[in-house]
């Protein structure tokens, strides 16, 4: 194993993969545990010389997401590159390495009453995985997603070149914004080893209001909530109770204690239907089980079309939950036999009419191999060309992303 | 007819036969009016100008260029301050300002769909009747176009809270440099695939031309509170800014002006800022009534705690405008106190503000040149105005040298060479100070994917083109600044 020997020569922690090291059900040849960006570069350069394919992993919480990859030779496991490099509370920025778990980062930031304004939708997720897959939860209405908060990164290209993009200041238009290009790129363009984020203060007061809303009232109710000037941080819906013709609605208010009190009174009136301060723990969990055991979908649509699209999905037997305030919903398929290719097409047509799309997030490998995970992708030709520039030999996360990228 | 090289002449005749007569300008006198953008000291007359009014015309013009390997540059209102829309002498300048229909304003979807030539402020005006607005508000918003905003990733005073163009664009129809029409993004968030749209925003016209832009609209805030605070020094004002941010308050805007900038604004618009102030802060809070009320009293207290000797609160819109007038006039106003000036745009971490201002003063004093400071203090975006007199031999060069030294100062504190004006032609030589050769090479991989022939706005952003084929832009020797400033800034 020439590759193995070459890595050991550079004092890189590498070992042959053994059962248990599978990535999405497939056993790689080699597991590497680099200690820093330089070692990641050495691994990628060595793999390039060997023509080896490479997969990237953090804590492995989302390996059952996306299209199943082909055979992988080398896994670059970033979990040891896990330091918080710099937190500047006065500048509201933090630089963290890719292997830092999001929960650890939030705990550290919390000591300064600051936060990365994202929900941890996948327990155990690391900074690198967060950027690679761009998951989002209810608070995206308030602060957007990773793409809106990531201001700088360090990237190792498939040939081992180390590059930085962005910087440490929030306001910066020097050069292309590679942070956005890399966000949600599923590790197919390079290995992110370090990232700088914009932070937000933790609000002094936080309150969820929930209401059990009859479906026929839902469109008008959501419209009035969204059109209010109460600046909710989240507006969530859940169709699990649809058997009785109702939808659960949860609205998050954040701010000063007095401000939240005043807004909660007005919002309670808007929500009606016995709205009350309630437990909305469900909002930060996808409606589907993670880890390749249940099919989970992401459905996006224009904000004004949320109720219609959600109803259509529910009529197909899906449990829908997500951000009505931004038009980003998630859906669980109870039984994988329920999601036929025809169903998926119907749903995709519905979402497309509403300016959105449907992707398969998680699910059994066989399902993700058989169905079209991504659906129609606009701009695919230019995406292929970007992939070809960054990774001409298609060795990085081969086949994991859109259009076979 | 000026002499034009063969391929360009062929492109011109193709354009003339395919486009309406009035849409193709070759008259040298008329061409000369397009020879610069808002950065007036770089001038290049384009070989031909196309006045595009729809996507098909843009596509046709780009195809003509692509087929012949002739460069093209897109331009909106020409308000850019980095020479990003500086024409190419052998190329086509595609002017987008006549391509300006607002196609849709939807309160239900919180979206507007606009042509690239639509003026920034007109989007908010169109959305106002339904209670919405478009958040990015560059100072030139009365004349700059959405297409230009997309190219520059424009910010504005309120981007501290609301973010930049990139955070407010959902979808862009683009004509790629090889003439293909493609839609990047979608009306809903998170289109599947790479966020190519995210990379396109801020690419300064080097990846193609936007022909339709779908933007996010925001609900008008219930309450807006604008406060003007006078301090003895920029140190005190800076400490107040840190205290506000440290208290967990995120104002819509925090702007600072130093004594020299105040002096200029007084001379120009008689803004009547607190007498004797060494610095003023303009702090604007917006949001629900109860939140704004609470935060306003906190901000007021924090300003006083840090030395504010006078605080005024705008009681109505007219008073708000009066407070902002001094700030918004500041760039042009320095013309009252100096015959010539350079507008610089750099970013530092906010916490370095005090230190940087002192170091900047030292740099200025060493050269015997004055610097007025106007800046977005909340996000550390400085706009030093380097004042000089061109008639004094050597002062123009010295001012330019100081302007560059200020960027170096920003970088030495971990900042950026541009927060909102872009790199363009002007700052391309500074890019290697901020980024390594590998960093720049990596960015240009994206350029190569879009434009291997390097015909889309060549010579901008990158001092050295990557080997995928870009032809380096002809760099004119830097010449003394003769006319400055009066372009788009007010």
Coordinates of C-alpha atoms in Angstrom, one line a residue, chain B residues 64-481:
Chain B
X64 CA -21.0 38.6 -30.8
X65 CA -18.2 39.2 -28.4
X66 CA -17.8 35.5 -27.5
X67 CA -17.7 34.4 -31.2
X68 CA -15.0 37.0 -31.9
X69 CA -13.1 36.8 -28.6
X70 CA -13.7 40.5 -28.1
X71 CA -14.0 41.8 -24.5
X72 CA -17.2 43.3 -23.1
X73 CA -18.0 45.3 -20.0
X74 CA -21.5 45.8 -18.5
X75 CA -22.4 49.1 -16.9
X76 CA -25.4 50.3 -15.1
X77 CA -25.5 54.0 -14.0
X78 CA -21.8 54.1 -13.7
X79 CA -21.7 55.0 -10.0
X80 CA -19.1 52.5 -9.0
X81 CA -16.0 53.9 -7.1
X82 CA -13.4 51.3 -8.1
X83 CA -13.4 51.5 -11.8
X84 CA -15.3 48.2 -12.1
X85 CA -17.2 49.5 -15.1
X86 CA -14.1 51.0 -16.8
X87 CA -14.5 50.2 -20.5
X88 CA -12.1 48.2 -22.6
X89 CA -10.6 50.1 -25.5
X90 CA -11.1 47.3 -28.0
X91 CA -14.3 46.1 -26.4
X92 CA -18.1 46.5 -26.2
X93 CA -19.6 48.5 -23.4
X94 CA -23.1 47.1 -22.7
X95 CA -25.1 49.8 -21.0
X96 CA -28.0 48.3 -18.9
X97 CA -29.6 51.5 -17.6
X98 CA -32.4 51.4 -20.2
X99 CA -33.3 47.8 -19.2
X100 CA -35.5 48.8 -16.3
X101 CA -38.9 47.3 -15.7
X102 CA -40.1 46.2 -12.3
X103 CA -41.9 43.1 -13.2
X104 CA -43.4 42.0 -10.0
X105 CA -43.8 43.1 -6.4
X106 CA -45.3 40.4 -4.2
X107 CA -46.1 41.0 -0.5
X108 CA -47.3 37.5 -0.1
X109 CA -44.0 36.0 -1.3
X110 CA -41.9 38.9 -0.1
X111 CA -40.2 39.1 -3.4
X112 CA -39.7 41.5 -6.3
X113 CA -38.6 40.6 -9.8
X114 CA -36.7 43.4 -11.5
X115 CA -34.6 44.2 -14.5
X116 CA -30.9 44.9 -13.9
X117 CA -31.3 48.6 -14.9
X118 CA -33.9 49.3 -12.2
X119 CA -32.7 51.9 -9.7
X120 CA -32.1 50.6 -6.2
X121 CA -34.5 53.1 -4.6
X122 CA -37.3 52.4 -7.0
X123 CA -37.6 48.9 -5.7
X124 CA -38.4 50.2 -2.3
X125 CA -40.7 52.8 -3.7
X126 CA -42.6 50.1 -5.6
X127 CA -42.9 48.0 -2.5
X128 CA -43.9 50.8 -0.2
X129 CA -47.6 50.8 -1.0
X130 CA -47.8 47.2 0.3
X131 CA -45.6 47.9 3.3
X132 CA -42.3 46.4 2.2
X133 CA -38.9 47.6 1.2
X134 CA -35.6 46.4 -0.3
X135 CA -33.0 46.5 2.5
X136 CA -29.6 47.1 0.8
X137 CA -29.2 50.9 0.6
X138 CA -25.9 52.1 -0.8
X139 CA -25.4 55.8 -0.5
X140 CA -25.9 56.1 -4.3
X141 CA -29.3 54.4 -4.0
X142 CA -31.1 57.2 -5.9
X143 CA -29.1 56.5 -9.0
X144 CA -27.3 53.1 -8.8
X145 CA -28.9 50.1 -10.5
X146 CA -29.7 46.7 -9.1
X147 CA -27.5 45.0 -11.7
X148 CA -24.6 47.1 -10.5
X149 CA -25.5 46.2 -6.9
X150 CA -25.4 42.5 -7.8
X151 CA -22.0 43.0 -9.4
X152 CA -20.6 44.8 -6.4
X153 CA -22.5 43.1 -3.6
X154 CA -23.5 46.5 -2.5
X155 CA -24.1 47.2 1.2
X156 CA -25.1 50.5 2.7
X157 CA -25.5 52.1 6.1
X158 CA -28.1 49.6 7.2
X159 CA -26.2 46.4 6.2
X160 CA -24.9 46.2 9.8
X161 CA -28.3 44.6 10.7
X162 CA -29.7 43.5 7.4
X163 CA -26.7 42.3 5.4
X164 CA -25.6 43.0 1.8
X165 CA -27.0 42.4 -1.6
X166 CA -25.9 38.7 -1.4
X167 CA -28.2 38.2 1.5
X168 CA -31.2 39.7 -0.4
X169 CA -31.0 38.1 -3.8
X170 CA -32.8 34.8 -4.5
X171 CA -32.3 34.3 -8.1
X172 CA -30.5 35.9 -11.0
X173 CA -30.9 35.3 -14.8
X174 CA -27.4 35.5 -16.2
X175 CA -25.9 35.6 -19.7
X176 CA -22.7 33.7 -19.3
X177 CA -19.6 35.0 -21.1
X178 CA -20.2 32.3 -23.8
X179 CA -23.7 33.7 -24.4
X180 CA -25.7 31.1 -22.7
X181 CA -28.8 32.2 -20.7
X182 CA -29.0 30.5 -17.3
X183 CA -31.0 31.0 -14.1
X184 CA -29.0 30.8 -10.9
X185 CA -31.0 30.3 -7.8
X186 CA -34.7 30.1 -7.5
X187 CA -37.6 32.1 -6.0
X188 CA -37.5 29.9 -2.9
X189 CA -34.2 29.6 -0.9
X190 CA -31.6 26.9 -1.2
X191 CA -31.8 25.9 -4.9
X192 CA -30.2 22.5 -5.3
X193 CA -26.6 22.4 -6.4
X194 CA -23.7 24.8 -5.8
X195 CA -24.6 28.3 -4.7
X196 CA -23.3 29.7 -8.0
X197 CA -25.5 32.7 -7.5
X198 CA -23.7 33.4 -4.2
X199 CA -20.4 33.5 -6.1
X200 CA -21.9 35.6 -8.9
X201 CA -23.0 38.3 -6.5
X202 CA -19.9 40.5 -6.0
X203 CA -18.0 39.1 -9.0
X204 CA -17.9 42.6 -10.5
X205 CA -19.0 41.7 -14.0
X206 CA -16.3 39.1 -14.5
X207 CA -18.7 36.1 -14.7
X208 CA -21.3 37.4 -17.1
X209 CA -24.2 39.8 -17.1
X210 CA -27.4 39.7 -14.9
X211 CA -30.6 40.2 -16.9
X212 CA -33.2 39.6 -14.2
X213 CA -32.9 39.7 -10.5
X214 CA -35.3 38.3 -7.9
X215 CA -34.9 40.1 -4.6
X216 CA -36.2 39.6 -1.1
X217 CA -38.4 42.3 0.3
X218 CA -38.6 43.1 4.0
X219 CA -41.6 44.3 6.0
X220 CA -41.3 47.9 7.0
X221 CA -40.3 48.2 10.7
X222 CA -43.0 49.4 13.0
X223 CA -40.7 52.0 14.5
X224 CA -37.5 53.8 13.5
X225 CA -35.5 55.7 16.1
X226 CA -32.6 57.9 15.0
X227 CA -30.2 59.5 17.4
X228 CA -27.4 61.9 17.0
X229 CA -24.7 62.0 19.7
X230 CA -21.8 64.5 20.0
X231 CA -18.6 63.4 21.6
X232 CA -15.3 65.2 22.3
X233 CA -13.2 62.6 20.4
X234 CA -13.4 59.6 18.1
X235 CA -12.0 57.6 21.0
X236 CA -15.1 58.3 23.1
X237 CA -17.4 57.7 20.2
X238 CA -15.6 54.5 19.4
X239 CA -16.0 53.4 23.0
X240 CA -19.7 54.1 22.8
X241 CA -20.0 51.9 19.7
X242 CA -18.2 49.1 21.5
X243 CA -20.5 49.5 24.5
X244 CA -23.6 49.3 22.3
X245 CA -22.5 46.2 20.6
X246 CA -21.3 44.7 23.9
X247 CA -24.7 45.2 25.3
X248 CA -26.1 42.9 22.7
X249 CA -27.8 45.6 20.7
X250 CA -27.7 45.4 16.9
X251 CA -28.7 48.8 15.6
X252 CA -29.8 49.1 11.9
X253 CA -26.9 51.5 11.5
X254 CA -24.1 53.2 13.5
X255 CA -22.3 55.9 11.6
X256 CA -19.4 58.0 12.8
X257 CA -17.9 61.2 11.5
X258 CA -14.8 62.9 12.8
X259 CA -14.2 66.6 13.4
X260 CA -12.9 67.3 9.9
X261 CA -15.8 65.5 8.2
X262 CA -18.2 67.4 10.4
X263 CA -16.5 70.7 9.5
X264 CA -17.0 69.8 5.8
X265 CA -20.6 68.8 6.2
X266 CA -21.4 72.0 8.1
X267 CA -19.8 74.0 5.3
X268 CA -21.8 72.1 2.6
X269 CA -25.2 71.6 4.1
X270 CA -25.3 73.4 7.4
X271 CA -26.3 70.2 9.2
X272 CA -26.0 71.9 12.6
X273 CA -24.4 69.0 14.4
X274 CA -23.4 69.5 18.1
X275 CA -21.0 72.4 18.3
X276 CA -17.4 71.6 19.3
X277 CA -17.9 67.9 18.6
X278 CA -14.7 65.9 17.9
X279 CA -16.9 63.1 16.6
X280 CA -20.6 62.4 16.1
X281 CA -22.4 59.1 16.0
X282 CA -25.6 58.6 14.1
X283 CA -27.4 55.5 15.6
X284 CA -30.5 54.2 14.0
X285 CA -32.6 51.5 15.7
X286 CA -35.6 49.9 14.0
X287 CA -38.1 47.1 14.8
X288 CA -41.2 46.6 16.9
X289 CA -42.1 49.6 19.1
X290 CA -41.4 48.0 22.4
X291 CA -38.0 46.7 21.4
X292 CA -36.9 50.0 19.8
X293 CA -38.1 52.0 22.8
X294 CA -36.1 49.8 25.2
X295 CA -32.9 49.7 23.1
X296 CA -33.1 53.5 22.5
X297 CA -32.9 54.3 26.1
X298 CA -30.0 51.9 26.5
X299 CA -28.1 53.4 23.6
X300 CA -28.7 56.9 25.0
X301 CA -27.3 55.9 28.4
X302 CA -24.3 54.1 26.8
X303 CA -23.5 57.2 24.8
X304 CA -23.7 59.4 27.8
X305 CA -21.6 56.9 29.9
X306 CA -18.9 57.2 27.2
X307 CA -18.8 60.9 27.1
X308 CA -21.6 62.1 24.8
X309 CA -22.2 65.8 25.7
X310 CA -25.2 66.3 23.5
X311 CA -27.8 63.8 22.2
X312 CA -30.6 64.6 19.8
X313 CA -33.4 62.3 18.8
X314 CA -35.3 62.7 15.6
X315 CA -38.9 63.4 16.5
X316 CA -40.2 62.7 12.9
X317 CA -39.1 61.9 9.4
X318 CA -38.0 65.4 8.7
X319 CA -35.7 65.5 11.6
X320 CA -34.4 62.1 10.7
X321 CA -33.6 63.3 7.2
X322 CA -31.8 66.3 8.8
X323 CA -29.6 64.1 10.9
X324 CA -28.8 61.9 7.9
X325 CA -28.2 64.9 5.6
X326 CA -24.9 65.7 7.3
X327 CA -23.7 62.1 7.1
X328 CA -24.8 61.5 3.5
X329 CA -23.4 64.8 2.3
X330 CA -20.0 64.1 3.8
X331 CA -18.1 62.7 0.8
X332 CA -19.0 65.5 -1.6
X333 CA -18.8 68.0 1.3
X334 CA -15.1 67.6 1.7
X335 CA -14.9 69.5 -1.6
X336 CA -15.7 72.6 0.5
X337 CA -12.6 72.2 2.6
X338 CA -10.2 70.7 0.1
X339 CA -9.8 71.2 -3.7
X340 CA -9.1 67.5 -4.2
X341 CA -9.7 64.3 -2.3
X342 CA -9.6 60.5 -2.6
X343 CA -12.4 58.4 -1.2
X344 CA -10.9 55.3 0.4
X345 CA -12.8 52.2 1.5
X346 CA -11.2 49.8 3.9
X347 CA -12.4 47.5 6.7
X348 CA -11.0 46.8 10.1
X349 CA -12.3 44.8 13.1
X350 CA -14.5 47.2 15.0
X351 CA -12.4 46.7 18.2
X352 CA -9.3 48.1 16.4
X353 CA -11.1 51.4 15.6
X354 CA -9.4 53.6 18.1
X355 CA -5.9 52.2 17.4
X356 CA -6.3 52.4 13.7
X357 CA -7.6 56.0 13.8
X358 CA -4.5 57.1 15.8
X359 CA -2.2 55.2 13.5
X360 CA -3.9 56.7 10.5
X361 CA -3.5 60.2 11.9
X362 CA 0.2 59.5 12.4
X363 CA 0.5 58.4 8.8
X364 CA -1.3 61.5 7.6
X365 CA 0.8 63.9 9.9
X366 CA 4.0 62.4 8.6
X367 CA 3.0 63.3 5.1
X368 CA 1.5 66.7 6.0
X369 CA -1.8 65.6 4.6
X370 CA -5.2 65.8 6.2
X371 CA -7.6 62.9 6.4
X372 CA -11.3 63.3 7.2
X373 CA -13.1 60.2 8.4
X374 CA -16.6 59.1 7.8
X375 CA -17.5 55.5 8.5
X376 CA -19.9 52.7 9.1
X377 CA -18.6 52.3 12.7
X378 CA -20.8 49.3 13.5
X379 CA -19.0 47.0 11.1
X380 CA -15.6 48.7 11.0
X381 CA -16.0 49.9 7.4
X382 CA -13.9 53.1 7.1
X383 CA -14.1 55.7 4.4
X384 CA -11.1 57.9 5.0
X385 CA -11.2 61.0 2.7
X386 CA -7.6 61.9 1.9
X387 CA -7.5 65.7 1.2
X388 CA -5.0 67.3 -1.0
X389 CA -4.3 70.1 -3.5
X390 CA -3.3 69.0 -6.9
X391 CA -1.8 72.4 -7.6
X392 CA 0.9 71.8 -5.0
X393 CA 3.6 69.8 -6.8
X394 CA 3.9 66.2 -5.5
X395 CA 0.8 66.3 -3.3
X396 CA -1.3 64.2 -5.6
X397 CA 1.3 61.4 -5.5
X398 CA 1.7 61.7 -1.8
X399 CA -2.1 61.5 -1.3
X400 CA -2.3 58.4 -3.4
X401 CA 0.6 56.9 -1.5
X402 CA -1.1 57.7 1.8
X403 CA -4.4 56.2 0.5
X404 CA -2.5 53.0 -0.2
X405 CA -0.8 53.1 3.2
X406 CA -4.2 53.3 4.8
X407 CA -5.2 50.0 3.1
X408 CA -2.0 48.4 4.4
X409 CA -3.0 49.6 7.9
X410 CA -6.4 48.0 7.5
X411 CA -4.8 44.7 6.4
X412 CA -2.2 44.8 9.3
X413 CA -5.2 44.8 11.7
X414 CA -6.8 41.8 10.0
X415 CA -9.2 43.8 7.8
X416 CA -10.0 44.1 4.1
X417 CA -9.1 46.4 1.3
X418 CA -12.7 47.0 0.4
X419 CA -16.0 46.8 2.3
X420 CA -18.3 47.9 -0.4
X421 CA -16.7 49.8 -3.3
X422 CA -15.3 46.7 -4.8
X423 CA -11.8 45.9 -6.2
X424 CA -12.5 46.8 -9.8
X425 CA -9.6 48.2 -11.7
X426 CA -8.4 50.5 -8.9
X427 CA -7.6 48.0 -6.2
X428 CA -6.5 45.0 -8.3
X429 CA -2.9 45.7 -7.5
X430 CA -3.7 45.5 -3.7
X431 CA -5.2 42.1 -3.9
X432 CA -1.9 40.2 -3.4
X433 CA -1.4 42.0 -0.1
X434 CA -4.6 40.5 1.2
X435 CA -4.5 37.1 -0.6
X436 CA -1.8 34.7 -1.4
X437 CA -1.1 33.6 -5.0
X438 CA -2.9 30.3 -4.2
X439 CA -5.9 32.2 -2.8
X440 CA -6.2 34.3 -5.9
X441 CA -5.6 31.2 -8.1
X442 CA -8.5 29.4 -6.4
X443 CA -10.9 32.3 -6.9
X444 CA -9.9 32.4 -10.5
X445 CA -10.9 28.7 -10.9
X446 CA -14.4 30.1 -10.9
X447 CA -13.5 32.6 -13.5
X448 CA -12.1 29.9 -15.7
X449 CA -15.3 27.9 -15.3
X450 CA -17.4 30.8 -16.5
X451 CA -15.1 32.6 -18.8
X452 CA -12.0 30.7 -20.0
X453 CA -11.4 33.3 -22.7
X454 CA -11.4 36.1 -20.2
X455 CA -13.6 38.4 -22.2
X456 CA -16.1 39.4 -19.4
X457 CA -14.8 42.6 -17.9
X458 CA -11.1 41.7 -18.2
X459 CA -8.4 43.4 -16.1
X460 CA -10.7 43.8 -13.0
X461 CA -10.2 42.3 -9.5
X462 CA -7.2 40.2 -10.3
X463 CA -3.8 41.7 -11.0
X464 CA -2.6 38.6 -12.8
X465 CA -5.0 36.5 -14.8
X466 CA -5.0 32.8 -14.5
X467 CA -3.8 30.7 -17.3
X468 CA -7.2 29.6 -18.6
X469 CA -6.8 32.4 -21.1
X470 CA -7.6 35.8 -19.8
X471 CA -5.8 38.6 -21.5
X472 CA -4.4 41.0 -19.0
X473 CA -6.1 44.4 -19.1
X474 CA -4.0 47.3 -20.4
X475 CA -3.0 49.2 -17.4
X476 CA -2.6 52.9 -17.9
X477 CA 0.1 54.5 -15.9
X478 CA -1.4 56.0 -12.7
X479 CA -1.9 59.6 -13.4
X480 CA -2.5 62.4 -11.0
X481 CA -6.0 62.9 -9.7

